[in-house]
XYZ file of C-alpha atoms in Angstrom:
438
model
C -0.119 0.249 -0.065
C 1.249 3.200 -0.840
C -0.200 6.744 -0.610
C 1.208 9.834 -2.408
C -0.216 13.420 -2.658
C -3.692 11.988 -1.045
C -3.679 9.138 -3.812
C -4.087 5.650 -1.865
C -2.727 2.504 -4.075
C -3.688 -0.764 -2.547
C -3.860 -4.056 -4.019
C -4.219 -2.375 -7.519
C -6.543 -0.139 -6.477
C -6.171 3.612 -6.762
C -8.460 6.151 -4.750
C -8.043 9.756 -3.806
C -8.475 10.464 -0.598
C -8.162 14.799 -0.690
C -10.954 16.842 -0.690
C -14.216 15.584 -0.354
C -13.286 12.414 1.737
C -10.988 14.504 4.250
C -13.275 17.291 4.645
C -16.300 14.337 5.475
C -14.187 12.011 7.635
C -11.203 14.261 8.893
C -7.845 13.671 8.083
C -7.245 11.747 11.341
C -9.760 9.050 10.458
C -8.803 8.720 6.859
C -5.169 8.135 8.061
C -6.523 5.627 10.242
C -8.319 3.946 7.591
C -5.202 3.794 5.262
C -2.877 2.710 7.836
C -5.445 -1.138 7.748
C -3.986 -2.566 4.697
C -3.386 -5.892 6.492
C -6.752 -6.175 7.554
C -7.634 -5.486 3.763
C -5.456 -7.877 2.583
C -6.747 -10.563 5.208
C -10.295 -9.723 3.761
C -9.667 -9.848 -0.115
C -7.853 -13.232 0.670
C -10.835 -14.512 2.755
C -13.429 -13.481 0.016
C -11.308 -15.207 -2.797
C -11.487 -18.406 -0.611
C -14.543 -18.320 0.062
C -15.903 -17.824 -3.390
C -13.986 -20.559 -4.863
C -15.266 -22.722 -2.253
C -19.279 -21.846 -2.501
C -21.026 -22.938 -5.566
C -22.814 -20.403 -7.110
C -22.810 -16.493 -6.232
C -22.258 -15.071 -2.614
C -22.843 -11.714 -0.985
C -20.779 -10.073 0.746
C -20.639 -6.827 2.814
C -18.018 -4.173 3.643
C -19.881 -2.995 6.606
C -18.510 0.479 7.818
C -15.482 1.317 5.885
C -15.848 4.804 4.945
C -14.807 4.738 1.183
C -15.420 1.462 -0.194
C -11.861 0.620 -0.593
C -12.176 -3.329 0.474
C -15.274 -3.603 -1.778
C -13.165 -2.221 -4.854
C -10.564 -4.383 -4.139
C -12.664 -7.692 -4.141
C -14.650 -6.569 -7.370
C -11.215 -6.113 -8.855
C -9.750 -9.396 -8.091
C -12.566 -11.769 -7.993
C -13.240 -12.949 -10.828
C -16.481 -15.145 -9.769
C -19.965 -13.853 -9.592
C -20.059 -12.052 -6.243
C -22.311 -9.586 -5.046
C -20.279 -6.950 -3.418
C -22.611 -4.478 -0.877
C -20.508 -1.566 0.464
C -21.424 0.970 3.283
C -20.266 4.451 2.932
C -20.480 7.625 4.513
C -23.517 9.590 3.503
C -21.799 12.462 2.042
C -19.461 10.384 0.323
C -21.890 8.469 -1.782
C -21.975 10.571 -4.892
C -17.975 11.090 -4.907
C -17.019 7.365 -4.560
C -19.345 6.595 -7.267
C -17.672 9.098 -9.854
C -14.136 8.426 -8.913
C -13.772 4.483 -10.340
C -15.245 2.280 -12.565
C -15.282 -0.850 -10.859
C -17.742 1.044 -8.057
C -20.618 0.253 -11.146
C -20.297 -3.573 -10.382
C -21.065 -3.395 -6.612
C -23.687 -1.894 -4.574
C -22.864 1.533 -2.736
C -25.113 2.509 0.345
C -25.467 4.544 3.047
C -27.205 3.248 5.967
C -26.616 2.608 9.670
C -24.725 -0.582 9.444
C -27.049 -1.940 12.226
C -29.833 -1.522 9.860
C -28.048 -2.845 6.869
C -26.917 -6.006 8.759
C -30.414 -6.758 10.448
C -32.304 -6.380 7.260
C -30.159 -8.280 5.172
C -28.166 -11.865 4.926
C -24.386 -12.165 3.735
C -22.095 -14.761 3.567
C -19.135 -13.022 4.490
C -19.084 -9.541 6.621
C -15.923 -7.475 7.055
C -16.228 -5.073 9.806
C -13.192 -2.460 9.706
C -14.236 -0.264 12.906
C -12.374 2.900 14.020
C -12.620 2.061 17.590
C -14.249 -1.111 18.962
C -16.126 -3.403 16.792
C -18.296 -4.860 19.671
C -21.212 -2.737 19.072
C -21.751 -4.122 15.634
C -21.191 -7.866 16.378
C -25.080 -8.310 17.276
C -26.252 -7.448 13.560
C -23.490 -9.285 12.515
C -23.791 -12.195 13.585
C -27.671 -12.280 12.676
C -26.944 -11.019 9.179
C -24.276 -13.678 8.417
C -25.140 -16.850 6.940
C -24.430 -20.800 7.748
C -20.637 -21.553 7.083
C -19.747 -17.888 6.448
C -16.769 -15.986 7.196
C -16.775 -12.961 9.960
C -13.938 -10.664 9.951
C -13.417 -8.081 12.575
C -11.037 -5.162 12.965
C -10.873 -3.521 16.186
C -8.107 -0.476 16.252
C -9.243 0.636 20.471
C -5.671 -0.748 20.732
C -5.229 1.668 24.129
C -8.326 -0.051 25.784
C -7.119 -3.501 24.489
C -3.753 -2.833 26.266
C -5.596 -1.630 29.253
C -5.265 2.213 29.452
C -8.628 2.489 30.463
C -9.590 -0.338 32.246
C -13.173 0.864 33.221
C -13.785 1.597 29.569
C -12.795 -1.737 28.780
C -14.881 -3.461 31.250
C -17.789 -1.224 29.847
C -17.249 -2.435 26.108
C -15.849 -5.963 26.340
C -17.099 -7.308 30.119
C -13.601 -8.487 30.860
C -10.799 -7.333 32.725
C -7.488 -6.678 30.981
C -4.019 -6.249 32.093
C -0.873 -4.965 30.446
C 1.489 -8.197 30.111
C 3.599 -9.708 27.630
C 0.628 -11.619 26.336
C -1.646 -8.525 25.707
C -2.149 -8.993 22.176
C -3.360 -12.486 22.517
C -5.368 -11.646 25.100
C -6.874 -8.892 23.104
C -7.888 -11.554 20.744
C -9.404 -14.137 22.973
C -11.683 -11.252 24.903
C -12.883 -9.940 21.385
C -13.604 -13.735 20.424
C -15.403 -14.469 23.690
C -17.564 -11.311 22.732
C -18.634 -12.673 19.318
C -19.454 -15.880 20.615
C -21.902 -14.503 23.007
C -23.131 -12.310 20.382
C -23.502 -15.500 18.256
C -24.984 -17.875 20.698
C -28.139 -15.082 21.448
C -28.812 -16.021 17.560
C -28.326 -19.956 17.592
C -24.872 -19.586 16.330
C -21.365 -20.978 17.238
C -18.276 -19.862 15.925
C -14.718 -20.974 15.685
C -11.359 -19.087 15.206
C -9.721 -19.224 11.740
C -6.973 -17.053 12.390
C -5.883 -13.476 14.045
C -3.387 -10.953 13.701
C -2.372 -8.093 15.585
C -0.850 -5.291 14.489
C 0.759 -1.575 16.059
C -2.685 -0.334 14.822
C -5.597 -3.216 15.058
C -6.403 -6.288 15.682
C -7.946 -8.473 13.047
C -9.523 -11.772 14.099
C -11.692 -14.075 11.171
C -14.265 -16.137 12.395
C -16.212 -19.034 10.865
C -19.802 -19.227 12.010
C -22.376 -22.072 12.031
C -25.673 -22.003 12.559
C -27.295 -24.585 14.772
C -27.525 -25.713 18.628
C -24.895 -28.443 18.565
C -22.387 -25.914 17.513
C -23.244 -23.766 20.144
C -23.109 -25.850 23.215
C -19.744 -27.102 22.240
C -18.087 -23.108 22.382
C -19.634 -21.748 25.752
C -17.088 -24.011 27.978
C -14.326 -22.384 25.964
C -14.862 -18.956 27.530
C -13.165 -19.038 30.690
C -11.618 -16.581 33.342
C -7.497 -16.795 33.451
C -5.504 -16.801 36.581
C -2.447 -14.732 36.548
C 0.443 -14.163 38.791
C 1.486 -10.622 39.171
C 5.212 -11.711 40.342
C 6.333 -14.429 38.179
C 3.687 -14.085 35.267
C 2.469 -17.480 35.273
C -1.193 -18.206 33.964
C -3.567 -20.697 33.581
C -7.392 -20.480 32.251
C -9.436 -21.815 35.219
C -11.456 -25.021 33.628
C -14.200 -25.333 35.787
C -15.934 -22.003 35.564
C -19.365 -23.457 36.238
C -19.037 -21.155 39.678
C -16.230 -18.173 40.403
C -14.138 -19.300 43.283
C -12.328 -17.170 45.816
C -8.574 -16.402 44.836
C -7.480 -18.390 48.092
C -9.544 -21.544 47.168
C -7.882 -21.488 43.716
C -5.275 -24.242 42.454
C -2.091 -22.026 43.108
C -0.143 -21.569 39.871
C 3.412 -20.851 40.980
C 5.456 -21.009 44.784
C 5.309 -16.935 44.914
C 4.763 -17.567 48.533
C 2.732 -19.722 50.874
C -0.713 -17.459 50.320
C -0.310 -16.704 46.834
C -3.355 -14.469 46.848
C -1.943 -10.881 46.806
C -0.033 -11.674 43.381
C -3.151 -13.757 41.923
C -5.568 -11.788 39.872
C -8.441 -13.176 37.559
C -8.606 -11.781 34.260
C -11.085 -12.134 31.512
C -13.274 -14.017 30.657
C -11.666 -14.759 27.329
C -11.779 -17.633 24.798
C -9.469 -20.555 25.784
C -9.684 -22.474 22.729
C -7.604 -22.832 19.652
C -6.927 -19.082 17.551
C -5.752 -20.628 14.397
C -6.233 -23.205 11.852
C -3.176 -24.066 10.028
C -5.039 -25.246 6.988
C -7.146 -21.967 6.748
C -3.958 -19.735 7.455
C -2.047 -21.868 4.302
C -4.807 -21.604 2.177
C -4.562 -17.919 2.852
C -0.849 -17.721 2.262
C -1.609 -19.164 -1.452
C -3.840 -16.520 -2.290
C -1.494 -13.780 -0.883
C 1.151 -15.267 -3.478
C -1.234 -15.534 -6.009
C -2.499 -11.889 -5.758
C 1.453 -11.439 -5.567
C 0.868 -9.296 -2.664
C 3.803 -7.138 -0.988
C 6.672 -9.106 0.671
C 5.590 -7.703 4.154
C 2.224 -8.950 3.943
C 3.250 -12.216 2.627
C 5.760 -12.290 5.548
C 2.997 -11.465 7.902
C 0.974 -15.241 6.445
C 4.337 -17.079 6.689
C 4.588 -15.727 10.323
C 0.947 -16.708 10.812
C 1.823 -20.191 9.536
C 4.380 -20.746 11.817
C 2.845 -19.575 14.913
C -0.237 -21.601 14.052
C 1.653 -24.806 13.880
C 4.540 -24.181 16.372
C 7.115 -27.084 15.234
C 9.564 -29.034 16.927
C 12.327 -28.684 14.032
C 13.586 -26.467 11.795
C 12.990 -29.100 9.316
C 9.633 -29.172 9.643
C 9.375 -25.431 9.630
C 10.940 -25.245 6.212
C 9.077 -27.896 5.036
C 6.212 -25.888 6.282
C 6.692 -22.689 4.187
C 6.948 -24.891 1.001
C 3.662 -26.024 1.794
C 2.203 -23.270 -0.778
C 4.747 -23.994 -3.150
C 3.833 -27.690 -3.686
C -0.013 -27.131 -3.603
C 0.286 -24.872 -6.537
C 3.105 -25.770 -8.868
C 2.738 -27.476 -11.881
C 4.870 -30.873 -11.919
C 5.479 -33.294 -14.217
C 3.124 -36.235 -14.305
C -0.773 -36.532 -14.199
C -1.725 -32.939 -13.989
C -4.928 -32.498 -12.387
C -5.372 -35.459 -10.174
C -1.804 -35.830 -8.683
C -2.334 -31.831 -7.872
C -5.482 -32.502 -5.968
C -4.190 -35.593 -4.029
C -0.814 -33.891 -3.138
C -3.146 -30.821 -1.896
C -5.382 -33.219 0.040
C -2.302 -34.947 1.574
C -1.534 -31.223 2.696
C -4.426 -30.306 4.443
C -4.486 -33.787 6.055
C -0.908 -33.306 7.429
C -1.795 -29.582 8.761
C -5.430 -31.116 10.001
C -3.478 -33.429 12.311
C -1.043 -30.943 13.758
C -2.014 -30.532 17.652
C -2.981 -26.822 18.287
C -0.610 -24.617 19.409
C 0.346 -23.421 23.064
C -1.373 -21.270 24.764
C 0.026 -17.686 25.215
C 3.429 -16.492 24.074
C 6.621 -15.206 26.147
C 8.210 -11.763 25.357
C 12.086 -11.344 26.642
C 11.661 -8.201 27.219
C 9.475 -9.355 30.407
C 12.073 -12.311 31.172
C 15.429 -10.279 30.817
C 18.416 -10.809 32.983
C 20.312 -7.716 33.948
C 23.313 -7.072 32.184
C 24.948 -8.507 28.972
C 23.588 -8.612 25.419
C 20.255 -10.580 25.160
C 20.237 -13.933 23.204
C 18.854 -13.954 19.526
C 15.329 -15.062 18.935
C 16.620 -17.581 16.375
C 19.349 -19.060 19.041
C 16.604 -18.917 21.844
C 13.882 -21.349 19.575
C 16.784 -23.528 18.107
C 17.562 -24.360 22.086
C 14.098 -25.115 23.171
C 13.640 -27.340 20.271
C 16.770 -29.157 21.059
C 15.118 -30.118 24.486
C 12.352 -31.454 23.178
C 9.907 -28.325 23.024
C 7.912 -27.226 20.410
C 8.651 -23.408 19.214
C 8.703 -21.060 16.655
C 9.061 -17.139 16.202
C 5.327 -15.265 16.363
C 3.966 -12.290 14.593
C 2.601 -10.778 17.598
C 6.291 -9.108 18.441
C 9.969 -8.994 16.920
C 10.966 -10.572 20.379
C 8.545 -12.827 20.997
C 8.550 -16.685 21.028
C 5.536 -19.407 21.257
C 6.358 -22.575 22.911
C 5.276 -25.651 24.966
C 7.809 -25.393 27.296
C 6.768 -23.809 31.127
C 7.558 -20.690 32.055
C 9.835 -22.112 34.813
C 11.805 -23.720 31.858
C 11.628 -20.727 29.544
C 13.274 -18.763 32.315
C 15.660 -21.156 33.293
C 17.181 -21.290 29.584
C 17.269 -17.280 28.995
C 19.268 -17.082 32.229
C 21.454 -20.065 30.914
C 22.185 -18.372 27.536
C 22.679 -14.907 29.274
C 25.283 -16.338 31.612
C 26.853 -18.096 28.199
C 26.721 -14.827 26.256
C 28.598 -12.946 29.293
C 31.449 -15.390 29.341
C 32.412 -14.817 25.985
C 32.012 -11.400 25.891
């Protein structure tokens, strides 16, 4: 994505943001929308994936984006018959219709998003909220069809990072904490709110993928209609116990009743009582936040669309994060999966390609869910000396028999099956080794 003299160029679609748009939306909001290119790239790949999977035309909605940029991208890049509806600011409706020729292949409306979603049905809904997206969830979950995808983007990073605990409690009904894993906590709290909204309309959800950037949190949900899909999801919303001293955390699986802190199972050995350091966060989603098969297909789409190297790298990191391999060899093989499934090799063409793709999907489906939460070096540093390299830490964890990988949540973050104590011991040992050699 590039923005030169007010002209936005993103995924082959250009749009002039100066003039009427900046007057109607303020320059601050325009810049906020322009910054969400990663979220729109995910939405574009999701729409393409859904259109390939579904027989016949599908109805897709860009619910609250101000100047129809996602809808224009979908129309331009997806040849299959899709019905695109973009909801824009009323002041910009005429201006948008006159700027881009692709706009005539889509429906431009200027309605209240709640009214629009309560009155119509869609297979895919993209919510790009400037602020919190929770106020739109009830309408979106009523509107979305069975087997549909819901892509939710929230930009209230300060609230999700617990800068305003009262506002967070009012909006999300959950307690946050500024911690090393705040990004994953934000994803899980948003997921819990989506699940509650879906349950009111007799629908269940699973998380396909999530991403956290400097500007936003994006989560993609697969929505299924029916009580049989709702009931398995309900126990997955649980409170999280967190030790303020050592950062240990664990979900309270038996959440049928809220126990006093002094009656809960201790997380660690921080004192005999442990209640002064123990706090309860959430409630939040405790299930998996990644579907490796889905992410691998999105990576295929990103390569096909010839997206930028930075966007492709994010998809690759998401795939690595979702699998959390035990060896570098497995990780390298995993990153070659999109190339294997899309390349044209010698031999019987279509049958061989199809069987190869199916075997890849089976391998990804057999992978165990990634470990809960990640560790950040900055919160486990040893005073003095230089910190070890991220790749070195991942390699050492794998040599000890743990699953370990980089994660897109931060440049110094590691996802691993090792316990907190094992991770701290390893870091201390590596710090000592580095200090001896310097």
